[in-house]
Amino acid sequence: QVQLVESGGGLAQAGGSLRLSCAASGRISGINAMGWYRQAPGKQRELVAAILSGGSTNYADSVKGRFTISRDNAKNTVYLQMNSLKPEDTAVYYCNADITSSYYGSPRNYWGQGTQVTVSS
């Protein structure tokens, strides 16, 4: 079974920085993509950033130029470096990945449990 575990959330001041980490573990044969979603109170969950197996990245317009997604393939870990944080970045951030395991023959989608990010003014 594949599991995603997030870390790095917490409280930051506006203009500050945080780095989120998400480590995938289990019988992993390949990872098609990894990314970060976030959900603020009363709002829908939205894609923040994603990185594909080839290294290409996508970002939500609201975080372009401030957030950077990266991946350590050797450790099956994805990171989200968040700089110049704004109060509107406050949300629960969820790691997401499409992963092929040795148990299943086709890719499956996995979610982490989420980590709270709070940005104060």
mmCIF file of N, CA, C and O in Angstrom, residues 61-110:
data_model
loop_
_atom_site.group_PDB
_atom_site.id
_atom_site.type_symbol
_atom_site.label_atom_id
_atom_site.label_comp_id
_atom_site.label_asym_id
_atom_site.label_seq_id
_atom_site.Cartn_x
_atom_site.Cartn_y
_atom_site.Cartn_z
ATOM 1 N N ASP A 61 -2.141 30.537 -10.866
ATOM 2 C CA ASP A 61 -1.747 31.920 -11.110
ATOM 3 C C ASP A 61 -1.480 32.678 -9.813
ATOM 4 O O ASP A 61 -0.605 33.553 -9.763
ATOM 5 N N SER A 62 -2.203 32.343 -8.773
ATOM 6 C CA SER A 62 -2.090 33.068 -7.521
ATOM 7 C C SER A 62 -0.761 32.847 -6.804
ATOM 8 O O SER A 62 -0.412 33.621 -5.912
ATOM 9 N N VAL A 63 -0.013 31.809 -7.190
ATOM 10 C CA VAL A 63 1.241 31.506 -6.495
ATOM 11 C C VAL A 63 2.458 31.607 -7.402
ATOM 12 O O VAL A 63 3.589 31.441 -6.921
ATOM 13 N N LYS A 64 2.270 31.887 -8.673
ATOM 14 C CA LYS A 64 3.393 31.992 -9.596
ATOM 15 C C LYS A 64 4.364 33.079 -9.140
ATOM 16 O O LYS A 64 3.962 34.175 -8.786
ATOM 17 N N GLY A 65 5.630 32.741 -9.173
ATOM 18 C CA GLY A 65 6.659 33.670 -8.748
ATOM 19 C C GLY A 65 6.935 33.644 -7.267
ATOM 20 O O GLY A 65 7.932 34.227 -6.824
ATOM 21 N N ARG A 66 6.079 32.994 -6.495
ATOM 22 C CA ARG A 66 6.259 32.918 -5.048
ATOM 23 C C ARG A 66 6.520 31.503 -4.556
ATOM 24 O O ARG A 66 7.292 31.307 -3.624
ATOM 25 N N PHE A 67 5.866 30.522 -5.170
ATOM 26 C CA PHE A 67 6.001 29.128 -4.762
ATOM 27 C C PHE A 67 6.831 28.366 -5.785
ATOM 28 O O PHE A 67 6.777 28.653 -6.989
ATOM 29 N N THR A 68 7.565 27.372 -5.313
ATOM 30 C CA THR A 68 8.351 26.511 -6.178
ATOM 31 C C THR A 68 8.146 25.062 -5.764
ATOM 32 O O THR A 68 8.335 24.711 -4.601
ATOM 33 N N ILE A 69 7.761 24.229 -6.728
ATOM 34 C CA ILE A 69 7.605 22.811 -6.458
ATOM 35 C C ILE A 69 8.826 22.075 -7.000
ATOM 36 O O ILE A 69 9.347 22.408 -8.069
ATOM 37 N N SER A 70 9.289 21.086 -6.265
ATOM 38 C CA SER A 70 10.423 20.281 -6.683
ATOM 39 C C SER A 70 10.244 18.864 -6.164
ATOM 40 O O SER A 70 9.392 18.606 -5.311
ATOM 41 N N ARG A 71 11.055 17.953 -6.694
ATOM 42 C CA ARG A 71 10.928 16.558 -6.294
ATOM 43 C C ARG A 71 12.293 15.903 -6.205
ATOM 44 O O ARG A 71 13.163 16.128 -7.048
ATOM 45 N N ASP A 72 12.463 15.089 -5.187
ATOM 46 C CA ASP A 72 13.644 14.257 -5.024
ATOM 47 C C ASP A 72 13.227 12.846 -5.409
ATOM 48 O O ASP A 72 12.598 12.141 -4.616
ATOM 49 N N ASN A 73 13.556 12.441 -6.622
ATOM 50 C CA ASN A 73 13.105 11.147 -7.122
ATOM 51 C C ASN A 73 13.670 9.980 -6.310
ATOM 52 O O ASN A 73 13.009 8.954 -6.146
ATOM 53 N N ALA A 74 14.889 10.127 -5.817
ATOM 54 C CA ALA A 74 15.507 9.055 -5.056
ATOM 55 C C ALA A 74 14.765 8.779 -3.754
ATOM 56 O O ALA A 74 14.780 7.652 -3.254
ATOM 57 N N LYS A 75 14.120 9.802 -3.208
ATOM 58 C CA LYS A 75 13.410 9.662 -1.942
ATOM 59 C C LYS A 75 11.899 9.681 -2.106
ATOM 60 O O LYS A 75 11.177 9.632 -1.105
ATOM 61 N N ASN A 76 11.423 9.754 -3.357
ATOM 62 C CA ASN A 76 9.988 9.821 -3.630
ATOM 63 C C ASN A 76 9.320 10.913 -2.802
ATOM 64 O O ASN A 76 8.254 10.707 -2.214
ATOM 65 N N THR A 77 9.955 12.066 -2.781
ATOM 66 C CA THR A 77 9.499 13.178 -1.971
ATOM 67 C C THR A 77 9.303 14.416 -2.839
ATOM 68 O O THR A 77 10.142 14.722 -3.686
ATOM 69 N N VAL A 78 8.204 15.109 -2.617
ATOM 70 C CA VAL A 78 7.932 16.361 -3.299
ATOM 71 C C VAL A 78 7.940 17.484 -2.271
ATOM 72 O O VAL A 78 7.527 17.294 -1.123
ATOM 73 N N TYR A 79 8.426 18.655 -2.684
ATOM 74 C CA TYR A 79 8.527 19.806 -1.808
ATOM 75 C C TYR A 79 7.758 20.979 -2.403
ATOM 76 O O TYR A 79 7.612 21.094 -3.620
ATOM 77 N N LEU A 80 7.289 21.830 -1.542
ATOM 78 C CA LEU A 80 6.699 23.085 -1.955
ATOM 79 C C LEU A 80 7.334 24.197 -1.145
ATOM 80 O O LEU A 80 7.044 24.338 0.050
ATOM 81 N N GLN A 81 8.212 24.953 -1.782
ATOM 82 C CA GLN A 81 8.826 26.103 -1.147
ATOM 83 C C GLN A 81 7.904 27.298 -1.335
ATOM 84 O O GLN A 81 7.614 27.692 -2.464
ATOM 85 N N MET A 82 7.441 27.870 -0.236
ATOM 86 C CA MET A 82 6.490 28.960 -0.271
ATOM 87 C C MET A 82 7.160 30.215 0.270
ATOM 88 O O MET A 82 7.484 30.288 1.459
ATOM 89 N N ASN A 83 7.363 31.185 -0.590
ATOM 90 C CA ASN A 83 7.964 32.456 -0.223
ATOM 91 C C ASN A 83 6.940 33.575 -0.371
ATOM 92 O O ASN A 83 5.919 33.425 -1.034
ATOM 93 N N SER A 84 7.251 34.701 0.233
ATOM 94 C CA SER A 84 6.382 35.877 0.157
ATOM 95 C C SER A 84 4.939 35.515 0.484
ATOM 96 O O SER A 84 4.004 35.876 -0.239
ATOM 97 N N LEU A 85 4.765 34.820 1.570
ATOM 98 C CA LEU A 85 3.442 34.325 1.942
ATOM 99 C C LEU A 85 2.468 35.467 2.205
ATOM 100 O O LEU A 85 2.845 36.526 2.717
ATOM 101 N N LYS A 86 1.227 35.214 1.835
ATOM 102 C CA LYS A 86 0.140 36.165 2.029
ATOM 103 C C LYS A 86 -0.939 35.534 2.896
ATOM 104 O O LYS A 86 -1.073 34.310 2.925
ATOM 105 N N PRO A 87 -1.727 36.343 3.598
ATOM 106 C CA PRO A 87 -2.815 35.772 4.397
ATOM 107 C C PRO A 87 -3.758 34.892 3.587
ATOM 108 O O PRO A 87 -4.285 33.909 4.120
ATOM 109 N N GLU A 88 -3.963 35.203 2.317
ATOM 110 C CA GLU A 88 -4.846 34.394 1.486
ATOM 111 C C GLU A 88 -4.269 33.023 1.152
ATOM 112 O O GLU A 88 -4.958 32.191 0.560
ATOM 113 N N ASP A 89 -3.011 32.781 1.505
ATOM 114 C CA ASP A 89 -2.431 31.449 1.354
ATOM 115 C C ASP A 89 -2.854 30.511 2.480
ATOM 116 O O ASP A 89 -2.555 29.313 2.420
ATOM 117 N N THR A 90 -3.501 31.032 3.491
ATOM 118 C CA THR A 90 -3.944 30.223 4.613
ATOM 119 C C THR A 90 -4.916 29.144 4.138
ATOM 120 O O THR A 90 -5.929 29.442 3.509
ATOM 121 N N ALA A 91 -4.596 27.894 4.432
ATOM 122 C CA ALA A 91 -5.406 26.772 3.988
ATOM 123 C C ALA A 91 -4.803 25.485 4.537
ATOM 124 O O ALA A 91 -3.693 25.477 5.079
ATOM 125 N N VAL A 92 -5.544 24.405 4.385
ATOM 126 C CA VAL A 92 -4.982 23.083 4.583
ATOM 127 C C VAL A 92 -4.399 22.634 3.251
ATOM 128 O O VAL A 92 -5.086 22.651 2.229
ATOM 129 N N TYR A 93 -3.144 22.261 3.260
ATOM 130 C CA TYR A 93 -2.451 21.847 2.050
ATOM 131 C C TYR A 93 -2.359 20.324 2.013
ATOM 132 O O TYR A 93 -1.945 19.684 2.976
ATOM 133 N N TYR A 94 -2.742 19.762 0.862
ATOM 134 C CA TYR A 94 -2.784 18.321 0.685
ATOM 135 C C TYR A 94 -1.822 17.890 -0.411
ATOM 136 O O TYR A 94 -1.815 18.460 -1.502
ATOM 137 N N CYS A 95 -1.055 16.880 -0.122
ATOM 138 C CA CYS A 95 -0.210 16.262 -1.126
ATOM 139 C C CYS A 95 -1.034 15.278 -1.948
ATOM 140 O O CYS A 95 -1.919 14.593 -1.416
ATOM 141 N N ASN A 96 -0.761 15.212 -3.236
ATOM 142 C CA ASN A 96 -1.479 14.319 -4.127
ATOM 143 C C ASN A 96 -0.495 13.718 -5.130
ATOM 144 O O ASN A 96 0.436 14.390 -5.570
ATOM 145 N N ALA A 97 -0.723 12.451 -5.481
ATOM 146 C CA ALA A 97 0.181 11.803 -6.422
ATOM 147 C C ALA A 97 -0.524 10.706 -7.188
ATOM 148 O O ALA A 97 -1.423 10.037 -6.655
ATOM 149 N N ASP A 98 -0.126 10.530 -8.432
ATOM 150 C CA ASP A 98 -0.524 9.388 -9.242
ATOM 151 C C ASP A 98 0.654 8.429 -9.252
ATOM 152 O O ASP A 98 1.716 8.749 -9.791
ATOM 153 N N ILE A 99 0.449 7.255 -8.674
ATOM 154 C CA ILE A 99 1.541 6.323 -8.429
ATOM 155 C C ILE A 99 1.165 4.930 -8.890
ATOM 156 O O ILE A 99 0.051 4.462 -8.641
ATOM 157 N N THR A 100 2.099 4.268 -9.559
ATOM 158 C CA THR A 100 1.969 2.863 -9.895
ATOM 159 C C THR A 100 2.744 2.042 -8.872
ATOM 160 O O THR A 100 3.929 2.286 -8.646
ATOM 161 N N SER A 101 2.078 1.102 -8.249
ATOM 162 C CA SER A 101 2.715 0.249 -7.258
ATOM 163 C C SER A 101 2.864 -1.160 -7.805
ATOM 164 O O SER A 101 2.266 -1.519 -8.826
ATOM 165 N N SER A 102 3.653 -1.961 -7.108
ATOM 166 C CA SER A 102 3.821 -3.356 -7.505
ATOM 167 C C SER A 102 2.579 -4.174 -7.202
ATOM 168 O O SER A 102 2.420 -5.282 -7.724
ATOM 169 N N TYR A 103 1.701 -3.644 -6.369
ATOM 170 C CA TYR A 103 0.489 -4.358 -6.012
ATOM 171 C C TYR A 103 -0.583 -4.220 -7.087
ATOM 172 O O TYR A 103 -1.308 -5.180 -7.370
ATOM 173 N N TYR A 104 -0.690 -3.027 -7.666
ATOM 174 C CA TYR A 104 -1.649 -2.780 -8.731
ATOM 175 C C TYR A 104 -0.904 -2.587 -10.049
ATOM 176 O O TYR A 104 0.195 -2.067 -10.087
ATOM 177 N N GLY A 105 -1.530 -2.991 -11.127
ATOM 178 C CA GLY A 105 -0.890 -2.898 -12.421
ATOM 179 C C GLY A 105 -1.047 -1.558 -13.114
ATOM 180 O O GLY A 105 -0.381 -1.302 -14.119
ATOM 181 N N SER A 106 -1.922 -0.714 -12.602
ATOM 182 C CA SER A 106 -2.172 0.585 -13.207
ATOM 183 C C SER A 106 -2.041 1.680 -12.154
ATOM 184 O O SER A 106 -2.137 1.410 -10.955
ATOM 185 N N PRO A 107 -1.827 2.930 -12.598
ATOM 186 C CA PRO A 107 -1.663 4.020 -11.634
ATOM 187 C C PRO A 107 -2.912 4.253 -10.801
ATOM 188 O O PRO A 107 -4.038 4.090 -11.271
ATOM 189 N N ARG A 108 -2.696 4.668 -9.574
ATOM 190 C CA ARG A 108 -3.767 5.055 -8.680
ATOM 191 C C ARG A 108 -3.456 6.410 -8.065
ATOM 192 O O ARG A 108 -2.297 6.800 -7.962
ATOM 193 N N ASN A 109 -4.507 7.105 -7.674
ATOM 194 C CA ASN A 109 -4.358 8.421 -7.082
ATOM 195 C C ASN A 109 -4.383 8.320 -5.566
ATOM 196 O O ASN A 109 -5.228 7.635 -4.991
ATOM 197 N N TYR A 110 -3.450 9.028 -4.921
ATOM 198 C CA TYR A 110 -3.321 8.995 -3.474
ATOM 199 C C TYR A 110 -3.326 10.407 -2.906
ATOM 200 O O TYR A 110 -2.847 11.349 -3.546
#
